[in-house]
Amino acid sequence: MRNLVSLRLGEGSLESGFSHILVKIYTGEKLIEEIDIGSLPPNQEIAKTYQKWQWLYEEFITNRGSILEENVDIQSLNWQPRALEFAENSVERGNQESATELTAYLIENINKWLSSLEFQPIDQALRTHLNTKDEVILVIQTNNEILRKLPWHEWSFFKKYTKAEVALSAPKFSFKPQQNSLNAGKVRILAIIGDCTNIDPEADLNTLRNNREVELEIISQPSRQQICHRLREKPGWNILFYAGHSKSNAEKGWISINAKTKLEISELNSALEVAIDNGLQLAIFNSCQGLGLVPQLEELGIPQIIVMREQVQNQVAQEFLAEFIASFSSGKSFYVAIREARSRLKDIEDQYYCASWLPVVCQHWSVIPPTWSELRDPPLVCPPNRYLRQGSVILSGLLVAMLVIGMRSFGFLQTWEFTAFDWLLKMRPHEGVDSRLLIVEATEADINRWGYPLSDGKLAATIESIQQYQPSVIGLLIFRDRSIEPGHQKLLKLLQNDLNLIVLCSVKLADNDPNKPGIASPPGITENRLGFSNIELDEFDGILRRQLLFMNPDLNNPCPTRFSFSFQLASKYLNAKGIKPEVIDSDRIKIGQTTINRLQSNSGAYKNLDNRGFQILINYRKPENIAPTVSLNDVLENNLNPELVKGRMIIIGVVAAISNPTDYFSTPYSQGVLPQISGVKIQAQMTSQIISAVLDKRPLLWTWPETGENFWIIIWSLAGSGITIAWLKHHNYFLLYIYIGISIFILCLICFIFLLSGGWIPLAPSVIALLVSSLTGYLLLKYWSLIPIKIRKS
């Protein structure tokens, strides 16, 4: 199992300490732990000791190892510090320490520092989550020059974790995706041999030549133009190898390509970018002081870089390369091969001082190194054509859109669509009560006092009490298909003679359902004062979202009316203002200047809806206070404010949840905290919707034609593809999440704004298309090399 640990040191120095360290532990690509509570205290002794060690190492290189034979008096060697790196007063003079003792002292200081109390949360997390038998890559993210030079592999952690290796990474590393080159069967290596004064590169070249799986191209002491030309060649290179002189200071580094010319990496940027696009995945600079080359290589985004941190002797460089190539090409992972090569250098440190400290791996923290077999024989090879990749991502977005549209057409997304629709409805601002309505409620307290069912006499008394204050229309939302004495004749006379009184019945819709036989109206009521109470709940979740305005019952139906109770109330109220409905055709009616369109079988999220009758969507107001409300007892006790009645539509109904439990319904507002809503308030919502649409121009809910909705889904699916293409330029996962999040926010905002004006446009399918197309585009780009046809081995 491969584990990756990203240890980001943040701002700080050995003088001031590192107050904020962020550690992320990955198993495979899964983040299993993130720690941001660790820190490291100041430790100037490490910097001072490293100065001494660096000077002793350079003296060793100069004196060909004689420094190891006896203790050294630093002062007696007439040491002079390098101006670019250290100040003279940073070294304690007069101390006599052997090179071996100094090395041990530096290692001890580093381990004490990493054992500090402030760093313990990180150390414990690593040892808790990581198995000692698994491969572990510890990536140190820092720009601090001294920290990048320290021998991190000497941390005691690596003694217990035998398959662990360390790498360096800049906090800002321009990562580019790994591409496979067009070769098959060979690992293509471009070897640049620079100025080799006092260097013998033949051993390195023989290591590469003798590997049968390597296709080696050598250019010796080339010009800059020759290097650029070869870097741009196709098929691309897997590995770039450099042997020769190089040098670094605190800011940058150079390679000497011949005896007269030295180059900065930046002078090869354009050609290297082409090489990376063509599949370059590893750069090995088997030369002195390579850390100064790394920042420029990091900016280019080369996935893996191997350099030597200090001056390196011929034998050390040759041993490292030979062991690394042998291990890597034998099938071992990149970092296991690095560790084995470092161990090989450890074996020769009796001759070559601290040889194992020299190799440094630099990479982007998230990069997964390729295996040798992946370099040698990519299972599938793809042309690195940016436009082809982008075209494929766009095509995948179109295919995703077609898939979402197809699923939507079969109703598979219906639950999500209505959940999103309900959520948007609830997000709208409160519109206030409709002051043209008054609800007279028979509450549980009223029922306890006056009985249930309410007698005809009590209903007659209620109606008469209201009539004296001159309402526009009264709707009795209580069935009276049979007499409830006392007072039946009195009530019947009122119902038959009051032209502004709307009476209730229920249409029988199914002949074979004994539980829905329909409920008749009182005798002698004409159709223009009779309204049915039938409603249509959505079958998949039982929520009321639709309103029936008209339907055509059978001739022998117990409820002989075509009009709904709410429509009759609204019509009576509007007739008094000289506004009458007109039938345009079977799908449209016009009331005043407002046209009401019939809900189609495939409107919005509805698919194959039974839309018999004239149905529309209910544009609910906030349900808490749809209209002013008084109790039945207030009316019977004459405690009624006349101003609440005059000129208004009055709805009389029972809201007693215990006595009349079946007259409660779920609405989009009922999910979560709010309870179901009584049938009385449902009828008030429906009536208010018609009146408000005609008199206030309050929007009715509408949907786009099916082709318009499909086009909308395609747009957002392609937006997901566009996000992935935009991400391709940066390869920053955080930006990818930000782009997707912003896009979803914009989509929700657009849908919300449309809904404020009555428009119900697809939200859930668009979000799904956006997310899936982003994911498929990301996977397509990430595994682009696994798509096209395999190139035959030659």
Short mmCIF file of N, CA and C in Angstrom, two decimals, residues 418-528:
data_model
loop_
_atom_site.label_atom_id
_atom_site.label_comp_id
_atom_site.label_asym_id
_atom_site.label_seq_id
_atom_site.Cartn_x
_atom_site.Cartn_y
_atom_site.Cartn_z
N PHE A 418 -38.29 17.53 -7.76
CA PHE A 418 -39.31 18.14 -6.92
C PHE A 418 -38.75 18.58 -5.58
N THR A 419 -37.74 17.87 -5.09
CA THR A 419 -37.07 18.33 -3.86
C THR A 419 -36.43 19.69 -4.09
N ALA A 420 -35.77 19.85 -5.24
CA ALA A 420 -35.15 21.14 -5.56
C ALA A 420 -36.22 22.21 -5.78
N PHE A 421 -37.32 21.85 -6.43
CA PHE A 421 -38.41 22.79 -6.66
C PHE A 421 -39.01 23.28 -5.34
N ASP A 422 -39.26 22.34 -4.44
CA ASP A 422 -39.82 22.70 -3.13
C ASP A 422 -38.85 23.58 -2.35
N TRP A 423 -37.56 23.27 -2.45
CA TRP A 423 -36.55 24.07 -1.74
C TRP A 423 -36.55 25.51 -2.23
N LEU A 424 -36.63 25.69 -3.54
CA LEU A 424 -36.66 27.04 -4.09
C LEU A 424 -37.93 27.78 -3.68
N LEU A 425 -39.05 27.07 -3.65
CA LEU A 425 -40.30 27.71 -3.21
C LEU A 425 -40.16 28.25 -1.79
N LYS A 426 -39.59 27.44 -0.93
CA LYS A 426 -39.46 27.85 0.47
C LYS A 426 -38.46 28.97 0.66
N MET A 427 -37.57 29.17 -0.30
CA MET A 427 -36.57 30.23 -0.20
C MET A 427 -37.15 31.61 -0.53
N ARG A 428 -38.33 31.65 -1.14
CA ARG A 428 -38.88 32.93 -1.56
C ARG A 428 -39.30 33.78 -0.36
N PRO A 429 -39.29 35.10 -0.51
CA PRO A 429 -39.70 35.97 0.60
C PRO A 429 -41.19 35.87 0.87
N HIS A 430 -41.57 36.23 2.09
CA HIS A 430 -42.97 36.21 2.51
C HIS A 430 -43.73 37.32 1.78
N GLU A 431 -44.89 36.98 1.20
CA GLU A 431 -45.68 37.96 0.46
C GLU A 431 -46.77 38.60 1.31
N GLY A 432 -46.92 38.14 2.52
CA GLY A 432 -47.98 38.68 3.37
C GLY A 432 -49.31 37.99 3.13
N VAL A 433 -50.31 38.35 3.90
CA VAL A 433 -51.63 37.72 3.78
C VAL A 433 -52.39 38.33 2.61
N ASP A 434 -53.39 37.59 2.14
CA ASP A 434 -54.30 38.10 1.11
C ASP A 434 -55.51 38.68 1.84
N SER A 435 -55.56 39.99 1.87
CA SER A 435 -56.60 40.67 2.67
C SER A 435 -57.98 40.60 2.01
N ARG A 436 -58.10 40.00 0.83
CA ARG A 436 -59.41 39.87 0.19
C ARG A 436 -60.15 38.63 0.67
N LEU A 437 -59.47 37.83 1.50
CA LEU A 437 -60.04 36.59 2.02
C LEU A 437 -60.23 36.68 3.52
N LEU A 438 -61.20 35.90 4.02
CA LEU A 438 -61.36 35.69 5.46
C LEU A 438 -61.71 34.23 5.65
N ILE A 439 -60.99 33.58 6.55
CA ILE A 439 -61.25 32.17 6.86
C ILE A 439 -61.97 32.09 8.20
N VAL A 440 -63.11 31.40 8.19
CA VAL A 440 -63.85 31.11 9.42
C VAL A 440 -63.58 29.66 9.76
N GLU A 441 -62.85 29.42 10.85
CA GLU A 441 -62.40 28.08 11.20
C GLU A 441 -63.24 27.49 12.32
N ALA A 442 -63.67 26.25 12.09
CA ALA A 442 -64.26 25.48 13.17
C ALA A 442 -63.13 24.66 13.79
N THR A 443 -62.59 25.17 14.89
CA THR A 443 -61.43 24.53 15.52
C THR A 443 -61.89 23.38 16.42
N GLU A 444 -60.93 22.69 17.00
CA GLU A 444 -61.26 21.59 17.91
C GLU A 444 -62.04 22.12 19.13
N ALA A 445 -61.70 23.33 19.56
CA ALA A 445 -62.44 23.94 20.68
C ALA A 445 -63.89 24.21 20.28
N ASP A 446 -64.09 24.67 19.04
CA ASP A 446 -65.45 24.92 18.55
C ASP A 446 -66.23 23.61 18.46
N ILE A 447 -65.57 22.57 17.98
CA ILE A 447 -66.23 21.27 17.85
C ILE A 447 -66.64 20.75 19.23
N ASN A 448 -65.75 20.93 20.20
CA ASN A 448 -66.06 20.47 21.55
C ASN A 448 -67.30 21.20 22.13
N ARG A 449 -67.45 22.45 21.68
CA ARG A 449 -68.58 23.23 22.20
C ARG A 449 -69.87 22.99 21.42
N TRP A 450 -69.77 22.94 20.08
CA TRP A 450 -70.97 22.90 19.24
C TRP A 450 -71.26 21.52 18.65
N GLY A 451 -70.34 20.58 18.85
CA GLY A 451 -70.57 19.22 18.37
C GLY A 451 -70.02 18.99 16.98
N TYR A 452 -69.86 17.66 16.65
CA TYR A 452 -69.38 17.28 15.31
C TYR A 452 -70.17 16.06 14.84
N PRO A 453 -70.67 16.08 13.60
CA PRO A 453 -70.59 17.21 12.68
C PRO A 453 -71.44 18.38 13.17
N LEU A 454 -71.09 19.59 12.71
CA LEU A 454 -71.84 20.77 13.06
C LEU A 454 -73.26 20.66 12.53
N SER A 455 -74.20 21.05 13.31
CA SER A 455 -75.60 20.93 12.87
C SER A 455 -75.91 21.95 11.78
N ASP A 456 -76.95 21.66 11.02
CA ASP A 456 -77.37 22.59 9.95
C ASP A 456 -77.76 23.94 10.53
N GLY A 457 -78.34 23.91 11.72
CA GLY A 457 -78.76 25.16 12.33
C GLY A 457 -77.57 26.05 12.66
N LYS A 458 -76.47 25.46 13.18
CA LYS A 458 -75.30 26.25 13.50
C LYS A 458 -74.65 26.82 12.23
N LEU A 459 -74.67 26.03 11.17
CA LEU A 459 -74.11 26.53 9.92
C LEU A 459 -74.97 27.67 9.37
N ALA A 460 -76.30 27.53 9.48
CA ALA A 460 -77.20 28.59 9.00
C ALA A 460 -76.98 29.86 9.81
N ALA A 461 -76.83 29.70 11.14
CA ALA A 461 -76.60 30.87 11.98
C ALA A 461 -75.27 31.53 11.63
N THR A 462 -74.27 30.74 11.32
CA THR A 462 -72.96 31.28 10.95
C THR A 462 -73.06 32.10 9.67
N ILE A 463 -73.75 31.52 8.67
CA ILE A 463 -73.89 32.21 7.39
C ILE A 463 -74.67 33.52 7.56
N GLU A 464 -75.75 33.48 8.31
CA GLU A 464 -76.55 34.69 8.51
C GLU A 464 -75.76 35.77 9.24
N SER A 465 -74.95 35.36 10.21
CA SER A 465 -74.15 36.33 10.96
C SER A 465 -73.14 37.02 10.05
N ILE A 466 -72.62 36.27 9.11
CA ILE A 466 -71.64 36.84 8.18
C ILE A 466 -72.33 37.71 7.14
N GLN A 467 -73.50 37.28 6.64
CA GLN A 467 -74.19 38.01 5.57
C GLN A 467 -74.53 39.44 5.96
N GLN A 468 -74.77 39.67 7.23
CA GLN A 468 -75.17 41.02 7.63
C GLN A 468 -74.08 42.06 7.42
N TYR A 469 -72.85 41.61 7.24
CA TYR A 469 -71.72 42.54 7.03
C TYR A 469 -71.31 42.65 5.56
N GLN A 470 -72.14 42.14 4.65
CA GLN A 470 -72.02 42.33 3.20
C GLN A 470 -70.69 41.78 2.61
N PRO A 471 -70.49 40.48 2.74
CA PRO A 471 -69.33 39.88 2.06
C PRO A 471 -69.56 39.83 0.56
N SER A 472 -68.49 39.68 -0.20
CA SER A 472 -68.63 39.55 -1.65
C SER A 472 -69.15 38.17 -2.01
N VAL A 473 -68.62 37.13 -1.39
CA VAL A 473 -69.06 35.77 -1.66
C VAL A 473 -68.69 34.93 -0.45
N ILE A 474 -69.55 33.93 -0.17
CA ILE A 474 -69.30 33.00 0.93
C ILE A 474 -69.13 31.60 0.36
N GLY A 475 -68.11 30.89 0.79
CA GLY A 475 -67.92 29.50 0.38
C GLY A 475 -68.03 28.59 1.59
N LEU A 476 -68.99 27.68 1.55
CA LEU A 476 -69.19 26.74 2.65
C LEU A 476 -68.40 25.47 2.34
N LEU A 477 -67.24 25.34 2.96
CA LEU A 477 -66.35 24.22 2.68
C LEU A 477 -66.65 23.06 3.63
N ILE A 478 -67.96 22.75 3.72
CA ILE A 478 -68.42 21.66 4.57
C ILE A 478 -69.49 20.90 3.79
N PHE A 479 -69.33 19.59 3.66
CA PHE A 479 -70.30 18.80 2.90
C PHE A 479 -71.65 18.76 3.62
N ARG A 480 -72.70 18.86 2.81
CA ARG A 480 -74.06 18.74 3.34
C ARG A 480 -74.91 17.92 2.36
N ASP A 481 -74.50 16.69 2.16
CA ASP A 481 -75.25 15.79 1.29
C ASP A 481 -76.42 15.14 2.03
N ARG A 482 -76.46 15.33 3.36
CA ARG A 482 -77.55 14.82 4.19
C ARG A 482 -77.82 15.84 5.31
N SER A 483 -79.00 15.76 5.86
CA SER A 483 -79.39 16.73 6.88
C SER A 483 -78.75 16.37 8.22
N ILE A 484 -78.36 17.41 8.95
CA ILE A 484 -77.86 17.27 10.32
C ILE A 484 -78.73 18.17 11.19
N GLU A 485 -79.74 17.60 11.75
CA GLU A 485 -80.70 18.38 12.54
C GLU A 485 -80.08 18.78 13.87
N PRO A 486 -80.60 19.87 14.44
CA PRO A 486 -81.73 20.68 13.96
C PRO A 486 -81.29 21.76 12.96
N GLY A 487 -82.28 22.34 12.27
CA GLY A 487 -82.07 23.48 11.41
C GLY A 487 -81.84 23.16 9.96
N HIS A 488 -82.23 21.95 9.50
CA HIS A 488 -81.92 21.57 8.13
C HIS A 488 -82.66 22.44 7.12
N GLN A 489 -83.92 22.67 7.33
CA GLN A 489 -84.70 23.44 6.36
C GLN A 489 -84.20 24.88 6.28
N LYS A 490 -83.84 25.42 7.39
CA LYS A 490 -83.33 26.79 7.39
C LYS A 490 -82.04 26.88 6.57
N LEU A 491 -81.16 25.93 6.78
CA LEU A 491 -79.91 25.94 6.01
C LEU A 491 -80.17 25.70 4.54
N LEU A 492 -81.04 24.77 4.23
CA LEU A 492 -81.33 24.46 2.83
C LEU A 492 -81.89 25.67 2.11
N LYS A 493 -82.76 26.43 2.78
CA LYS A 493 -83.32 27.64 2.17
C LYS A 493 -82.22 28.66 1.87
N LEU A 494 -81.30 28.82 2.82
CA LEU A 494 -80.18 29.73 2.59
C LEU A 494 -79.33 29.29 1.39
N LEU A 495 -79.02 28.01 1.33
CA LEU A 495 -78.16 27.49 0.27
C LEU A 495 -78.82 27.64 -1.10
N GLN A 496 -80.12 27.49 -1.13
CA GLN A 496 -80.82 27.53 -2.42
C GLN A 496 -81.06 28.95 -2.91
N ASN A 497 -81.17 29.91 -1.99
CA ASN A 497 -81.60 31.24 -2.37
C ASN A 497 -80.50 32.29 -2.42
N ASP A 498 -79.42 32.08 -1.68
CA ASP A 498 -78.35 33.09 -1.64
C ASP A 498 -77.45 32.91 -2.85
N LEU A 499 -77.51 33.85 -3.78
CA LEU A 499 -76.75 33.73 -5.03
C LEU A 499 -75.25 33.92 -4.82
N ASN A 500 -74.85 34.45 -3.72
CA ASN A 500 -73.42 34.66 -3.43
C ASN A 500 -72.87 33.60 -2.48
N LEU A 501 -73.51 32.46 -2.46
CA LEU A 501 -73.08 31.37 -1.60
C LEU A 501 -72.65 30.18 -2.46
N ILE A 502 -71.39 29.74 -2.27
CA ILE A 502 -70.85 28.60 -3.01
C ILE A 502 -70.90 27.38 -2.10
N VAL A 503 -71.42 26.27 -2.65
CA VAL A 503 -71.65 25.05 -1.88
C VAL A 503 -70.71 23.96 -2.39
N LEU A 504 -70.38 23.01 -1.53
CA LEU A 504 -69.35 22.01 -1.80
C LEU A 504 -69.94 20.65 -2.15
N CYS A 505 -69.23 19.95 -3.07
CA CYS A 505 -69.50 18.55 -3.34
C CYS A 505 -68.21 17.90 -3.80
N SER A 506 -68.24 16.60 -4.02
CA SER A 506 -67.04 15.89 -4.45
C SER A 506 -67.38 14.98 -5.60
N VAL A 507 -66.60 15.09 -6.70
CA VAL A 507 -66.87 14.32 -7.91
C VAL A 507 -66.40 12.89 -7.73
N LYS A 508 -67.24 11.95 -8.16
CA LYS A 508 -66.83 10.55 -8.19
C LYS A 508 -65.97 10.32 -9.42
N LEU A 509 -64.73 9.88 -9.20
CA LEU A 509 -63.78 9.75 -10.31
C LEU A 509 -63.59 8.31 -10.76
N ALA A 510 -63.85 7.33 -9.90
CA ALA A 510 -63.64 5.93 -10.26
C ALA A 510 -64.87 5.12 -9.89
N ASP A 511 -65.35 4.31 -10.84
CA ASP A 511 -66.54 3.51 -10.61
C ASP A 511 -66.29 2.35 -9.66
N ASN A 512 -65.05 1.87 -9.62
CA ASN A 512 -64.78 0.64 -8.87
C ASN A 512 -64.09 0.90 -7.53
N ASP A 513 -64.12 2.13 -7.02
CA ASP A 513 -63.48 2.44 -5.75
C ASP A 513 -64.56 2.79 -4.73
N PRO A 514 -64.91 1.84 -3.82
CA PRO A 514 -65.99 2.11 -2.84
C PRO A 514 -65.61 3.17 -1.83
N ASN A 515 -64.30 3.48 -1.69
CA ASN A 515 -63.89 4.50 -0.74
C ASN A 515 -63.94 5.91 -1.32
N LYS A 516 -64.23 6.01 -2.62
CA LYS A 516 -64.33 7.32 -3.25
C LYS A 516 -65.62 7.38 -4.08
N PRO A 517 -66.76 7.31 -3.39
CA PRO A 517 -68.04 7.28 -4.13
C PRO A 517 -68.52 8.63 -4.60
N GLY A 518 -67.80 9.69 -4.22
CA GLY A 518 -68.28 11.03 -4.49
C GLY A 518 -69.25 11.48 -3.40
N ILE A 519 -69.39 12.77 -3.26
CA ILE A 519 -70.29 13.31 -2.24
C ILE A 519 -71.22 14.32 -2.92
N ALA A 520 -72.50 14.10 -2.76
CA ALA A 520 -73.50 14.93 -3.45
C ALA A 520 -73.64 16.29 -2.78
N SER A 521 -74.22 17.20 -3.54
CA SER A 521 -74.52 18.54 -3.00
C SER A 521 -75.94 18.53 -2.44
N PRO A 522 -76.30 19.53 -1.64
CA PRO A 522 -77.70 19.64 -1.21
C PRO A 522 -78.60 19.82 -2.43
N PRO A 523 -79.83 19.42 -2.35
CA PRO A 523 -80.73 19.54 -3.51
C PRO A 523 -81.04 21.00 -3.85
N GLY A 524 -81.26 21.24 -5.14
CA GLY A 524 -81.73 22.55 -5.58
C GLY A 524 -80.64 23.57 -5.79
N ILE A 525 -79.36 23.15 -5.82
CA ILE A 525 -78.26 24.10 -6.01
C ILE A 525 -77.84 24.07 -7.48
N THR A 526 -77.85 25.22 -8.11
CA THR A 526 -77.47 25.28 -9.52
C THR A 526 -75.95 25.13 -9.67
N GLU A 527 -75.54 24.75 -10.89
CA GLU A 527 -74.11 24.46 -11.13
C GLU A 527 -73.24 25.68 -10.90
N ASN A 528 -73.76 26.88 -11.19
CA ASN A 528 -72.90 28.06 -11.05
C ASN A 528 -72.62 28.44 -9.60
#
